[in-house]
């Protein structure tokens, strides 16, 4: 069988789809949870990219910062026999959907465009099920960032922290100056985001992998994990009483507006600073979370492709996958969303200092073995264990649970299947 280059397939698909004005327009239905300001602009760019290739976008947006609502909606759609063309799905969930036998194979696109050569091996493996590509990676987010308002630091007489000791020194000064030291939203996924950066800062990448990826019982219950919870308990004292239920972007707004000094959050927060017209290095600082400069917790957005019976649907799916991986879209998407491109070959010149540092740190950590998947953002463990672990963290954040009791509960949660 002769295999045509993907570019030829795209041209043929576009020509066939546009051959008759009476024919139904090509369409992809995409389920996603990109609904904040920076995220919405990124989606608008993907719609434009597809439209230029002759494919319409049917939006199925489900609000909810970490995607819990979207995951529920997707399950309902697939179980009813009406799977969307593609859905925003990440990490181990890709493998879970693969086991259901409902995914589309997009190896033709990946081979034609040489994805194996363009993607970091750790990323490529996540996008595959049983050796075949079933998802297109959109970008890479670094989770272990600390966002800082330098004007708040100056007013408090504090300096930007690199270590946990320096962080607490800065937090004390900000609090003493009558401002909120740590902007945080009291939602389980935000609690887990804070927790994993603290665990990485306390224990390093080796401990992080043992405890939060391999779920090793000794690491989960040992002294380093107890110290992690002790540190988390101390950070709680710098969070304001109104944090319960606060959305992450509203916490970021507290940094932007000078109401708070620091926020632990992934680099999607940068999209909110950009949308507010703020400049990296001047109006805000992006720093590795205290103690984590040598490591990188990654969160990869991806579009998972579902089996569709129609030939036109399948061609449109190929166009979607190709558009997602194009250098032009990878650049504009990450510029809007605050992330960095996942594929090689995208120019760095338009990216700010935060993104360029993220690119350099991703390369360095990948080589050093400290490029680790985010627990909080569905990259590290299966959904059942992740949910149980996040429940423990949320209980700890919202009670007087001791660190000793927390590690015992954490080890039990890790056994959830």
mmCIF file of C-alpha atoms in Angstrom:
data_model
loop_
_atom_site.group_PDB
_atom_site.id
_atom_site.type_symbol
_atom_site.label_atom_id
_atom_site.label_comp_id
_atom_site.label_asym_id
_atom_site.label_seq_id
_atom_site.Cartn_x
_atom_site.Cartn_y
_atom_site.Cartn_z
ATOM 1 C CA UNK A 1 0.000 0.000 0.000
ATOM 2 C CA UNK A 2 1.328 3.467 -0.930
ATOM 3 C CA UNK A 3 1.473 5.981 1.905
ATOM 4 C CA UNK A 4 0.964 9.595 0.843
ATOM 5 C CA UNK A 5 2.725 12.359 2.804
ATOM 6 C CA UNK A 6 0.524 13.926 5.451
ATOM 7 C CA UNK A 7 0.612 17.275 3.659
ATOM 8 C CA UNK A 8 -0.915 15.584 0.618
ATOM 9 C CA UNK A 9 -3.546 13.964 2.786
ATOM 10 C CA UNK A 10 -4.416 17.324 4.317
ATOM 11 C CA UNK A 11 -4.668 18.999 0.910
ATOM 12 C CA UNK A 12 -6.790 16.143 -0.427
ATOM 13 C CA UNK A 13 -9.001 16.229 2.667
ATOM 14 C CA UNK A 14 -9.479 19.978 2.426
ATOM 15 C CA UNK A 15 -10.231 19.767 -1.297
ATOM 16 C CA UNK A 16 -12.731 16.967 -0.831
ATOM 17 C CA UNK A 17 -14.393 18.717 2.054
ATOM 18 C CA UNK A 18 -14.707 21.984 0.155
ATOM 19 C CA UNK A 19 -15.556 20.561 -3.280
ATOM 20 C CA UNK A 20 -19.258 21.271 -3.062
ATOM 21 C CA UNK A 21 -20.993 24.154 -1.370
ATOM 22 C CA UNK A 22 -23.862 21.787 -0.706
ATOM 23 C CA UNK A 23 -21.673 19.359 1.189
ATOM 24 C CA UNK A 24 -21.675 19.541 4.954
ATOM 25 C CA UNK A 25 -18.654 21.424 6.280
ATOM 26 C CA UNK A 26 -15.917 19.338 7.869
ATOM 27 C CA UNK A 27 -16.108 19.531 11.623
ATOM 28 C CA UNK A 28 -14.356 18.430 14.782
ATOM 29 C CA UNK A 29 -16.157 18.424 18.105
ATOM 30 C CA UNK A 30 -13.685 19.070 20.905
ATOM 31 C CA UNK A 31 -14.393 18.616 24.611
ATOM 32 C CA UNK A 32 -12.079 20.771 26.740
ATOM 33 C CA UNK A 33 -11.854 22.824 29.906
ATOM 34 C CA UNK A 34 -9.860 25.825 28.723
ATOM 35 C CA UNK A 35 -12.203 28.570 29.909
ATOM 36 C CA UNK A 36 -10.124 31.265 31.663
ATOM 37 C CA UNK A 37 -8.907 34.401 29.848
ATOM 38 C CA UNK A 38 -5.531 33.173 28.589
ATOM 39 C CA UNK A 39 -6.920 29.727 27.867
ATOM 40 C CA UNK A 40 -9.873 31.073 25.890
ATOM 41 C CA UNK A 41 -7.538 33.104 23.673
ATOM 42 C CA UNK A 42 -5.500 29.975 23.002
ATOM 43 C CA UNK A 43 -8.588 28.040 21.930
ATOM 44 C CA UNK A 44 -9.550 30.888 19.612
ATOM 45 C CA UNK A 45 -6.192 30.503 17.869
ATOM 46 C CA UNK A 46 -6.711 26.780 17.344
ATOM 47 C CA UNK A 47 -10.128 27.488 15.854
ATOM 48 C CA UNK A 48 -8.504 29.926 13.414
ATOM 49 C CA UNK A 49 -5.800 27.426 12.495
ATOM 50 C CA UNK A 50 -8.395 24.748 11.734
ATOM 51 C CA UNK A 51 -10.639 27.115 9.800
ATOM 52 C CA UNK A 52 -7.697 27.974 7.559
ATOM 53 C CA UNK A 53 -7.392 24.247 6.837
ATOM 54 C CA UNK A 54 -11.074 23.849 6.012
ATOM 55 C CA UNK A 55 -12.316 22.353 9.268
ATOM 56 C CA UNK A 56 -14.900 23.890 11.605
ATOM 57 C CA UNK A 57 -14.586 23.660 15.381
ATOM 58 C CA UNK A 58 -17.619 22.615 17.427
ATOM 59 C CA UNK A 59 -16.942 23.716 20.962
ATOM 60 C CA UNK A 60 -17.781 21.587 24.004
ATOM 61 C CA UNK A 61 -16.289 23.577 26.859
ATOM 62 C CA UNK A 62 -16.792 22.328 30.412
ATOM 63 C CA UNK A 63 -15.620 24.744 33.117
ATOM 64 C CA UNK A 64 -13.577 23.478 36.042
ATOM 65 C CA UNK A 65 -9.917 24.314 36.603
ATOM 66 C CA UNK A 66 -8.435 20.828 36.791
ATOM 67 C CA UNK A 67 -10.871 19.102 34.446
ATOM 68 C CA UNK A 68 -12.936 17.004 36.852
ATOM 69 C CA UNK A 69 -16.216 18.145 35.303
ATOM 70 C CA UNK A 70 -14.897 17.620 31.787
ATOM 71 C CA UNK A 71 -13.823 14.068 32.645
ATOM 72 C CA UNK A 72 -17.322 13.297 33.916
ATOM 73 C CA UNK A 73 -18.904 14.750 30.779
ATOM 74 C CA UNK A 74 -16.555 12.758 28.564
ATOM 75 C CA UNK A 75 -17.422 9.483 30.281
ATOM 76 C CA UNK A 76 -21.119 10.165 29.785
ATOM 77 C CA UNK A 77 -20.613 10.914 26.096
ATOM 78 C CA UNK A 78 -18.504 7.838 25.389
ATOM 79 C CA UNK A 79 -20.810 5.512 27.345
ATOM 80 C CA UNK A 80 -23.788 6.795 25.352
ATOM 81 C CA UNK A 81 -22.021 6.017 22.083
ATOM 82 C CA UNK A 82 -21.522 9.667 21.161
ATOM 83 C CA UNK A 83 -17.818 10.274 21.739
ATOM 84 C CA UNK A 84 -16.489 13.653 20.591
ATOM 85 C CA UNK A 85 -13.815 13.854 17.894
ATOM 86 C CA UNK A 86 -11.231 14.765 20.489
ATOM 87 C CA UNK A 87 -11.048 15.585 24.174
ATOM 88 C CA UNK A 88 -8.564 17.231 26.497
ATOM 89 C CA UNK A 89 -7.208 14.229 28.406
ATOM 90 C CA UNK A 90 -3.854 13.768 30.116
ATOM 91 C CA UNK A 91 -1.374 11.312 31.532
ATOM 92 C CA UNK A 92 -2.442 7.882 32.815
ATOM 93 C CA UNK A 93 -6.047 8.638 31.770
ATOM 94 C CA UNK A 94 -4.890 8.176 28.159
ATOM 95 C CA UNK A 95 -3.963 4.590 28.982
ATOM 96 C CA UNK A 96 -7.238 4.065 30.840
ATOM 97 C CA UNK A 97 -9.210 5.163 27.766
ATOM 98 C CA UNK A 98 -7.028 2.973 25.565
ATOM 99 C CA UNK A 99 -8.079 -0.058 27.573
ATOM 100 C CA UNK A 100 -11.690 0.727 26.689
ATOM 101 C CA UNK A 101 -10.955 0.209 22.980
ATOM 102 C CA UNK A 102 -12.447 3.551 21.896
ATOM 103 C CA UNK A 103 -9.382 5.474 20.679
ATOM 104 C CA UNK A 104 -8.334 6.400 17.158
ATOM 105 C CA UNK A 105 -4.864 5.530 15.862
ATOM 106 C CA UNK A 106 -3.091 8.617 14.482
ATOM 107 C CA UNK A 107 0.235 6.982 13.619
ATOM 108 C CA UNK A 108 -0.117 8.105 9.970
ATOM 109 C CA UNK A 109 0.128 11.734 11.085
ATOM 110 C CA UNK A 110 2.901 11.043 13.576
ATOM 111 C CA UNK A 111 5.027 9.092 11.082
ATOM 112 C CA UNK A 112 4.611 11.632 8.297
ATOM 113 C CA UNK A 113 5.555 14.529 10.571
ATOM 114 C CA UNK A 114 8.259 12.596 12.498
ATOM 115 C CA UNK A 115 6.782 13.130 15.964
ATOM 116 C CA UNK A 116 9.197 10.651 17.543
ATOM 117 C CA UNK A 117 12.091 12.918 16.581
ATOM 118 C CA UNK A 118 10.308 16.117 17.588
ATOM 119 C CA UNK A 119 9.084 15.118 21.060
ATOM 120 C CA UNK A 120 10.983 14.306 24.273
ATOM 121 C CA UNK A 121 10.839 10.513 24.785
ATOM 122 C CA UNK A 122 8.930 10.907 28.065
ATOM 123 C CA UNK A 123 6.265 12.936 26.267
ATOM 124 C CA UNK A 124 6.012 10.635 23.250
ATOM 125 C CA UNK A 125 5.427 7.612 25.484
ATOM 126 C CA UNK A 126 2.529 9.330 27.243
ATOM 127 C CA UNK A 127 0.860 10.098 23.896
ATOM 128 C CA UNK A 128 0.915 6.427 22.826
ATOM 129 C CA UNK A 129 -1.201 3.403 23.694
ATOM 130 C CA UNK A 130 0.459 0.053 23.019
ATOM 131 C CA UNK A 131 3.075 1.773 20.895
ATOM 132 C CA UNK A 132 0.719 3.791 18.698
ATOM 133 C CA UNK A 133 -0.062 7.482 18.911
ATOM 134 C CA UNK A 134 -3.604 8.169 20.087
ATOM 135 C CA UNK A 135 -3.162 11.750 21.308
ATOM 136 C CA UNK A 136 -1.541 14.954 20.087
ATOM 137 C CA UNK A 137 0.463 16.913 22.700
ATOM 138 C CA UNK A 138 -0.392 20.597 22.800
ATOM 139 C CA UNK A 139 2.206 22.116 25.127
ATOM 140 C CA UNK A 140 4.204 21.668 28.306
ATOM 141 C CA UNK A 141 3.397 23.422 31.562
ATOM 142 C CA UNK A 142 5.828 23.664 34.419
ATOM 143 C CA UNK A 143 3.905 23.258 37.657
ATOM 144 C CA UNK A 144 6.608 24.060 40.223
ATOM 145 C CA UNK A 145 6.581 27.845 39.842
ATOM 146 C CA UNK A 146 6.272 30.550 42.475
ATOM 147 C CA UNK A 147 4.691 33.782 41.218
ATOM 148 C CA UNK A 148 5.772 36.921 43.044
ATOM 149 C CA UNK A 149 4.757 40.582 43.017
ATOM 150 C CA UNK A 150 8.061 42.490 43.406
ATOM 151 C CA UNK A 151 6.265 45.663 44.527
ATOM 152 C CA UNK A 152 4.812 43.724 47.473
ATOM 153 C CA UNK A 153 8.279 42.399 48.324
ATOM 154 C CA UNK A 154 9.724 45.909 48.207
ATOM 155 C CA UNK A 155 6.965 47.344 50.377
ATOM 156 C CA UNK A 156 7.545 44.574 52.929
ATOM 157 C CA UNK A 157 11.326 44.840 52.802
ATOM 158 C CA UNK A 158 11.581 41.235 51.618
ATOM 159 C CA UNK A 159 13.665 39.533 48.932
ATOM 160 C CA UNK A 160 12.685 36.955 46.319
ATOM 161 C CA UNK A 161 13.119 33.461 47.809
ATOM 162 C CA UNK A 162 15.073 30.554 46.352
ATOM 163 C CA UNK A 163 14.947 28.209 49.351
ATOM 164 C CA UNK A 164 12.218 27.282 51.797
ATOM 165 C CA UNK A 165 13.972 29.170 54.587
ATOM 166 C CA UNK A 166 14.076 32.282 52.391
ATOM 167 C CA UNK A 167 10.415 31.766 51.503
ATOM 168 C CA UNK A 168 9.345 31.776 55.145
ATOM 169 C CA UNK A 169 11.499 34.826 55.840
ATOM 170 C CA UNK A 170 9.782 36.689 52.990
ATOM 171 C CA UNK A 171 6.336 35.466 54.052
ATOM 172 C CA UNK A 172 6.892 36.721 57.600
ATOM 173 C CA UNK A 173 7.803 40.189 56.327
ATOM 174 C CA UNK A 174 4.833 40.372 53.949
ATOM 175 C CA UNK A 175 2.466 39.296 56.708
ATOM 176 C CA UNK A 176 3.997 41.792 59.139
ATOM 177 C CA UNK A 177 3.448 44.554 56.554
ATOM 178 C CA UNK A 178 -0.284 43.807 56.608
ATOM 179 C CA UNK A 179 -0.549 41.982 53.287
ATOM 180 C CA UNK A 180 -1.400 38.378 52.393
ATOM 181 C CA UNK A 181 1.781 36.361 51.994
ATOM 182 C CA UNK A 182 0.372 33.434 49.999
ATOM 183 C CA UNK A 183 -2.503 33.716 47.522
ATOM 184 C CA UNK A 184 -4.261 30.372 47.309
ATOM 185 C CA UNK A 185 -7.565 28.875 46.290
ATOM 186 C CA UNK A 186 -8.967 26.274 48.660
ATOM 187 C CA UNK A 187 -9.859 23.667 46.058
ATOM 188 C CA UNK A 188 -8.486 20.090 46.172
ATOM 189 C CA UNK A 189 -6.443 20.399 42.974
ATOM 190 C CA UNK A 190 -4.893 23.668 44.149
ATOM 191 C CA UNK A 191 -4.079 22.124 47.518
ATOM 192 C CA UNK A 192 -2.391 19.243 45.688
ATOM 193 C CA UNK A 193 -0.476 21.664 43.436
ATOM 194 C CA UNK A 194 0.938 23.359 46.521
ATOM 195 C CA UNK A 195 1.644 20.010 48.187
ATOM 196 C CA UNK A 196 3.629 18.530 45.300
ATOM 197 C CA UNK A 197 5.856 21.612 44.995
ATOM 198 C CA UNK A 198 6.520 21.442 48.741
ATOM 199 C CA UNK A 199 7.318 17.711 48.496
ATOM 200 C CA UNK A 200 9.737 18.390 45.637
ATOM 201 C CA UNK A 201 11.360 21.231 47.559
ATOM 202 C CA UNK A 202 11.719 19.220 50.744
ATOM 203 C CA UNK A 203 12.765 15.884 49.280
ATOM 204 C CA UNK A 204 14.097 16.443 45.764
ATOM 205 C CA UNK A 205 13.255 14.682 42.508
ATOM 206 C CA UNK A 206 14.334 11.218 43.670
ATOM 207 C CA UNK A 207 12.038 11.315 46.673
ATOM 208 C CA UNK A 208 9.243 12.808 44.566
ATOM 209 C CA UNK A 209 9.398 9.926 42.081
ATOM 210 C CA UNK A 210 9.501 7.295 44.815
ATOM 211 C CA UNK A 211 6.602 8.772 46.752
ATOM 212 C CA UNK A 212 4.283 10.401 44.211
ATOM 213 C CA UNK A 213 4.907 8.423 41.018
ATOM 214 C CA UNK A 214 5.912 4.950 42.216
ATOM 215 C CA UNK A 215 3.789 5.277 45.382
ATOM 216 C CA UNK A 216 6.467 3.526 47.445
ATOM 217 C CA UNK A 217 5.056 2.877 50.955
ATOM 218 C CA UNK A 218 8.351 3.620 52.690
ATOM 219 C CA UNK A 219 8.669 7.002 50.987
ATOM 220 C CA UNK A 220 5.018 7.834 51.646
ATOM 221 C CA UNK A 221 5.328 7.217 55.389
ATOM 222 C CA UNK A 222 8.945 8.159 56.079
ATOM 223 C CA UNK A 223 10.499 11.210 57.738
ATOM 224 C CA UNK A 224 10.803 13.197 54.498
ATOM 225 C CA UNK A 225 7.057 12.975 53.906
ATOM 226 C CA UNK A 226 6.386 13.932 57.526
ATOM 227 C CA UNK A 227 8.619 16.981 57.000
ATOM 228 C CA UNK A 228 6.670 17.762 53.817
ATOM 229 C CA UNK A 229 3.402 17.893 55.764
ATOM 230 C CA UNK A 230 5.055 19.886 58.564
ATOM 231 C CA UNK A 231 6.171 22.429 55.953
ATOM 232 C CA UNK A 232 2.722 22.489 54.367
ATOM 233 C CA UNK A 233 1.159 23.143 57.784
ATOM 234 C CA UNK A 234 3.440 26.125 58.229
ATOM 235 C CA UNK A 235 2.549 27.523 54.785
ATOM 236 C CA UNK A 236 -1.148 27.268 55.700
ATOM 237 C CA UNK A 237 -0.632 29.980 58.298
ATOM 238 C CA UNK A 238 0.135 32.527 55.555
ATOM 239 C CA UNK A 239 -3.067 31.877 53.545
ATOM 240 C CA UNK A 240 -6.040 34.185 54.128
ATOM 241 C CA UNK A 241 -9.298 32.956 55.657
ATOM 242 C CA UNK A 242 -11.304 33.664 52.485
ATOM 243 C CA UNK A 243 -9.405 31.137 50.347
ATOM 244 C CA UNK A 244 -12.034 28.362 50.488
ATOM 245 C CA UNK A 245 -13.405 27.645 47.028
ATOM 246 C CA UNK A 246 -11.464 30.468 45.362
ATOM 247 C CA UNK A 247 -10.638 29.810 41.695
ATOM 248 C CA UNK A 248 -6.943 29.785 40.808
ATOM 249 C CA UNK A 249 -7.174 32.772 38.479
ATOM 250 C CA UNK A 250 -8.743 34.843 41.251
ATOM 251 C CA UNK A 251 -5.787 33.960 43.465
ATOM 252 C CA UNK A 252 -3.487 35.053 40.632
ATOM 253 C CA UNK A 253 -5.450 38.327 40.456
ATOM 254 C CA UNK A 254 -4.487 38.926 44.086
ATOM 255 C CA UNK A 255 -0.820 38.884 43.014
ATOM 256 C CA UNK A 256 -1.531 41.084 39.980
ATOM 257 C CA UNK A 257 -3.399 43.631 42.107
ATOM 258 C CA UNK A 258 -0.811 43.731 44.871
ATOM 259 C CA UNK A 259 -3.140 42.268 47.492
ATOM 260 C CA UNK A 260 -0.861 39.254 48.014
ATOM 261 C CA UNK A 261 2.826 38.554 47.560
ATOM 262 C CA UNK A 262 3.307 34.976 46.339
ATOM 263 C CA UNK A 263 1.393 32.121 44.709
ATOM 264 C CA UNK A 264 2.335 28.497 44.067
ATOM 265 C CA UNK A 265 0.839 27.721 40.657
ATOM 266 C CA UNK A 266 1.771 26.312 37.262
ATOM 267 C CA UNK A 267 2.795 28.541 34.395
ATOM 268 C CA UNK A 268 -0.750 28.879 33.071
ATOM 269 C CA UNK A 269 -0.911 31.650 35.667
ATOM 270 C CA UNK A 270 1.350 33.683 33.394
ATOM 271 C CA UNK A 271 -1.499 33.933 30.894
ATOM 272 C CA UNK A 272 -3.427 35.930 33.498
ATOM 273 C CA UNK A 273 -0.517 38.334 34.015
ATOM 274 C CA UNK A 274 -0.161 38.749 30.253
ATOM 275 C CA UNK A 275 -3.896 39.363 29.828
ATOM 276 C CA UNK A 276 -3.599 42.113 32.454
ATOM 277 C CA UNK A 277 -0.794 43.777 30.481
ATOM 278 C CA UNK A 278 1.924 42.880 32.994
ATOM 279 C CA UNK A 279 5.578 42.305 32.071
ATOM 280 C CA UNK A 280 7.729 39.427 33.343
ATOM 281 C CA UNK A 281 10.680 40.600 35.405
ATOM 282 C CA UNK A 282 9.142 43.998 36.056
ATOM 283 C CA UNK A 283 5.546 43.597 37.213
ATOM 284 C CA UNK A 284 5.880 39.974 38.314
ATOM 285 C CA UNK A 285 8.581 37.399 38.962
ATOM 286 C CA UNK A 286 8.521 33.740 37.976
ATOM 287 C CA UNK A 287 10.716 31.655 40.251
ATOM 288 C CA UNK A 288 11.056 27.904 40.700
ATOM 289 C CA UNK A 289 9.119 26.918 43.810
ATOM 290 C CA UNK A 290 11.462 27.139 46.809
ATOM 291 C CA UNK A 291 14.085 24.417 46.721
ATOM 292 C CA UNK A 292 13.056 23.051 43.294
ATOM 293 C CA UNK A 293 15.301 24.910 40.826
ATOM 294 C CA UNK A 294 17.015 21.694 39.700
ATOM 295 C CA UNK A 295 13.758 19.844 38.968
ATOM 296 C CA UNK A 296 10.697 20.277 36.778
ATOM 297 C CA UNK A 297 7.187 18.974 37.413
ATOM 298 C CA UNK A 298 5.436 18.772 34.078
ATOM 299 C CA UNK A 299 1.818 18.967 33.037
ATOM 300 C CA UNK A 300 1.190 18.215 29.367
ATOM 301 C CA UNK A 301 -2.055 19.230 27.739
ATOM 302 C CA UNK A 302 -3.073 16.812 25.004
ATOM 303 C CA UNK A 303 -5.942 16.096 22.666
ATOM 304 C CA UNK A 304 -7.025 12.475 22.795
ATOM 305 C CA UNK A 305 -8.603 11.185 19.585
ATOM 306 C CA UNK A 306 -11.690 8.971 19.650
ATOM 307 C CA UNK A 307 -12.800 6.480 17.006
ATOM 308 C CA UNK A 308 -15.195 7.982 14.467
ATOM 309 C CA UNK A 309 -16.915 5.870 11.776
ATOM 310 C CA UNK A 310 -17.030 8.431 8.961
ATOM 311 C CA UNK A 311 -14.120 8.899 6.560
ATOM 312 C CA UNK A 312 -14.618 12.666 6.624
ATOM 313 C CA UNK A 313 -14.456 12.657 10.416
ATOM 314 C CA UNK A 314 -11.226 10.680 10.315
ATOM 315 C CA UNK A 315 -9.669 13.086 7.809
ATOM 316 C CA UNK A 316 -10.711 16.044 9.945
ATOM 317 C CA UNK A 317 -9.129 14.325 12.935
ATOM 318 C CA UNK A 318 -5.836 14.087 11.032
ATOM 319 C CA UNK A 319 -6.060 17.786 10.218
ATOM 320 C CA UNK A 320 -6.665 18.563 13.912
ATOM 321 C CA UNK A 321 -3.662 16.498 15.014
ATOM 322 C CA UNK A 322 -1.418 18.102 12.398
ATOM 323 C CA UNK A 323 -2.610 21.608 13.317
ATOM 324 C CA UNK A 324 -1.932 21.019 17.017
ATOM 325 C CA UNK A 325 1.654 19.954 16.321
ATOM 326 C CA UNK A 326 2.422 22.701 13.798
ATOM 327 C CA UNK A 327 5.222 25.063 14.902
ATOM 328 C CA UNK A 328 3.002 28.065 14.265
ATOM 329 C CA UNK A 329 0.205 26.876 16.527
ATOM 330 C CA UNK A 330 2.599 25.568 19.191
ATOM 331 C CA UNK A 331 4.139 29.023 19.358
ATOM 332 C CA UNK A 332 0.961 31.099 19.467
ATOM 333 C CA UNK A 333 -0.806 28.710 21.861
ATOM 334 C CA UNK A 334 1.980 28.820 24.423
ATOM 335 C CA UNK A 335 2.427 32.570 24.042
ATOM 336 C CA UNK A 336 -1.230 32.971 24.992
ATOM 337 C CA UNK A 337 -1.426 30.305 27.676
ATOM 338 C CA UNK A 338 1.875 30.800 29.470
ATOM 339 C CA UNK A 339 3.252 27.365 28.623
ATOM 340 C CA UNK A 340 6.094 26.327 26.312
ATOM 341 C CA UNK A 341 5.963 24.337 23.056
ATOM 342 C CA UNK A 342 6.181 20.586 23.469
ATOM 343 C CA UNK A 343 7.887 19.952 20.122
ATOM 344 C CA UNK A 344 11.362 20.863 18.944
ATOM 345 C CA UNK A 345 11.954 23.456 16.268
ATOM 346 C CA UNK A 346 9.852 26.329 17.587
ATOM 347 C CA UNK A 347 11.762 29.641 17.730
ATOM 348 C CA UNK A 348 12.336 31.043 21.226
ATOM 349 C CA UNK A 349 12.617 34.688 20.238
ATOM 350 C CA UNK A 350 9.006 35.698 20.957
ATOM 351 C CA UNK A 351 8.965 34.047 24.384
ATOM 352 C CA UNK A 352 9.607 36.018 27.554
ATOM 353 C CA UNK A 353 12.177 35.342 30.231
ATOM 354 C CA UNK A 354 9.854 33.000 32.162
ATOM 355 C CA UNK A 355 9.231 30.780 29.160
ATOM 356 C CA UNK A 356 12.869 30.783 28.089
ATOM 357 C CA UNK A 357 13.888 29.703 31.577
ATOM 358 C CA UNK A 358 11.223 26.994 31.447
ATOM 359 C CA UNK A 359 12.606 25.728 28.121
ATOM 360 C CA UNK A 360 16.156 25.630 29.459
ATOM 361 C CA UNK A 361 15.111 23.971 32.713
ATOM 362 C CA UNK A 362 13.039 21.358 30.855
ATOM 363 C CA UNK A 363 16.043 20.388 28.750
ATOM 364 C CA UNK A 364 18.357 20.291 31.765
ATOM 365 C CA UNK A 365 15.975 18.323 33.986
ATOM 366 C CA UNK A 366 15.198 15.856 31.201
ATOM 367 C CA UNK A 367 18.908 15.104 30.876
ATOM 368 C CA UNK A 368 19.392 14.972 34.668
ATOM 369 C CA UNK A 369 16.447 12.660 35.343
ATOM 370 C CA UNK A 370 14.571 15.290 37.365
ATOM 371 C CA UNK A 371 11.798 15.873 34.780
ATOM 372 C CA UNK A 372 8.880 14.441 36.768
ATOM 373 C CA UNK A 373 5.118 14.199 36.145
ATOM 374 C CA UNK A 374 2.703 16.292 38.166
ATOM 375 C CA UNK A 375 0.561 14.382 40.640
ATOM 376 C CA UNK A 376 -1.997 17.170 40.974
ATOM 377 C CA UNK A 377 -2.466 17.539 37.234
ATOM 378 C CA UNK A 378 -3.241 13.961 36.252
ATOM 379 C CA UNK A 379 0.212 13.045 34.966
ATOM 380 C CA UNK A 380 1.710 10.780 37.634
ATOM 381 C CA UNK A 381 -0.722 8.073 38.794
ATOM 382 C CA UNK A 382 -4.096 6.566 37.917
ATOM 383 C CA UNK A 383 -7.250 8.512 38.600
ATOM 384 C CA UNK A 384 -8.416 6.399 41.557
ATOM 385 C CA UNK A 385 -5.178 6.703 43.537
ATOM 386 C CA UNK A 386 -4.816 10.339 42.569
ATOM 387 C CA UNK A 387 -8.309 11.175 43.801
ATOM 388 C CA UNK A 388 -7.756 9.420 47.106
ATOM 389 C CA UNK A 389 -4.393 11.137 47.651
ATOM 390 C CA UNK A 390 -5.864 14.540 46.841
ATOM 391 C CA UNK A 391 -8.645 13.893 49.349
ATOM 392 C CA UNK A 392 -6.036 13.347 52.068
ATOM 393 C CA UNK A 393 -4.208 16.548 51.148
ATOM 394 C CA UNK A 394 -7.459 18.548 51.141
ATOM 395 C CA UNK A 395 -8.418 17.149 54.553
ATOM 396 C CA UNK A 396 -5.023 18.133 55.910
ATOM 397 C CA UNK A 397 -5.355 21.646 54.497
ATOM 398 C CA UNK A 398 -8.797 22.087 56.053
ATOM 399 C CA UNK A 399 -8.331 20.545 59.491
ATOM 400 C CA UNK A 400 -5.914 20.140 62.358
ATOM 401 C CA UNK A 401 -4.826 16.680 61.157
ATOM 402 C CA UNK A 402 -1.296 15.903 62.324
ATOM 403 C CA UNK A 403 1.518 15.153 59.880
ATOM 404 C CA UNK A 404 1.811 11.666 61.350
ATOM 405 C CA UNK A 405 -1.859 10.951 60.701
ATOM 406 C CA UNK A 406 -1.565 12.489 57.230
ATOM 407 C CA UNK A 407 1.213 10.170 56.075
ATOM 408 C CA UNK A 408 -0.706 7.135 57.343
ATOM 409 C CA UNK A 409 -3.771 8.267 55.403
ATOM 410 C CA UNK A 410 -1.612 9.015 52.366
ATOM 411 C CA UNK A 411 -0.170 5.498 52.290
ATOM 412 C CA UNK A 412 -3.656 4.024 52.528
ATOM 413 C CA UNK A 413 -4.901 6.303 49.736
ATOM 414 C CA UNK A 414 -2.047 5.218 47.473
ATOM 415 C CA UNK A 415 -3.362 1.653 47.563
ATOM 416 C CA UNK A 416 -6.693 2.719 46.054
ATOM 417 C CA UNK A 417 -7.449 0.936 42.798
#
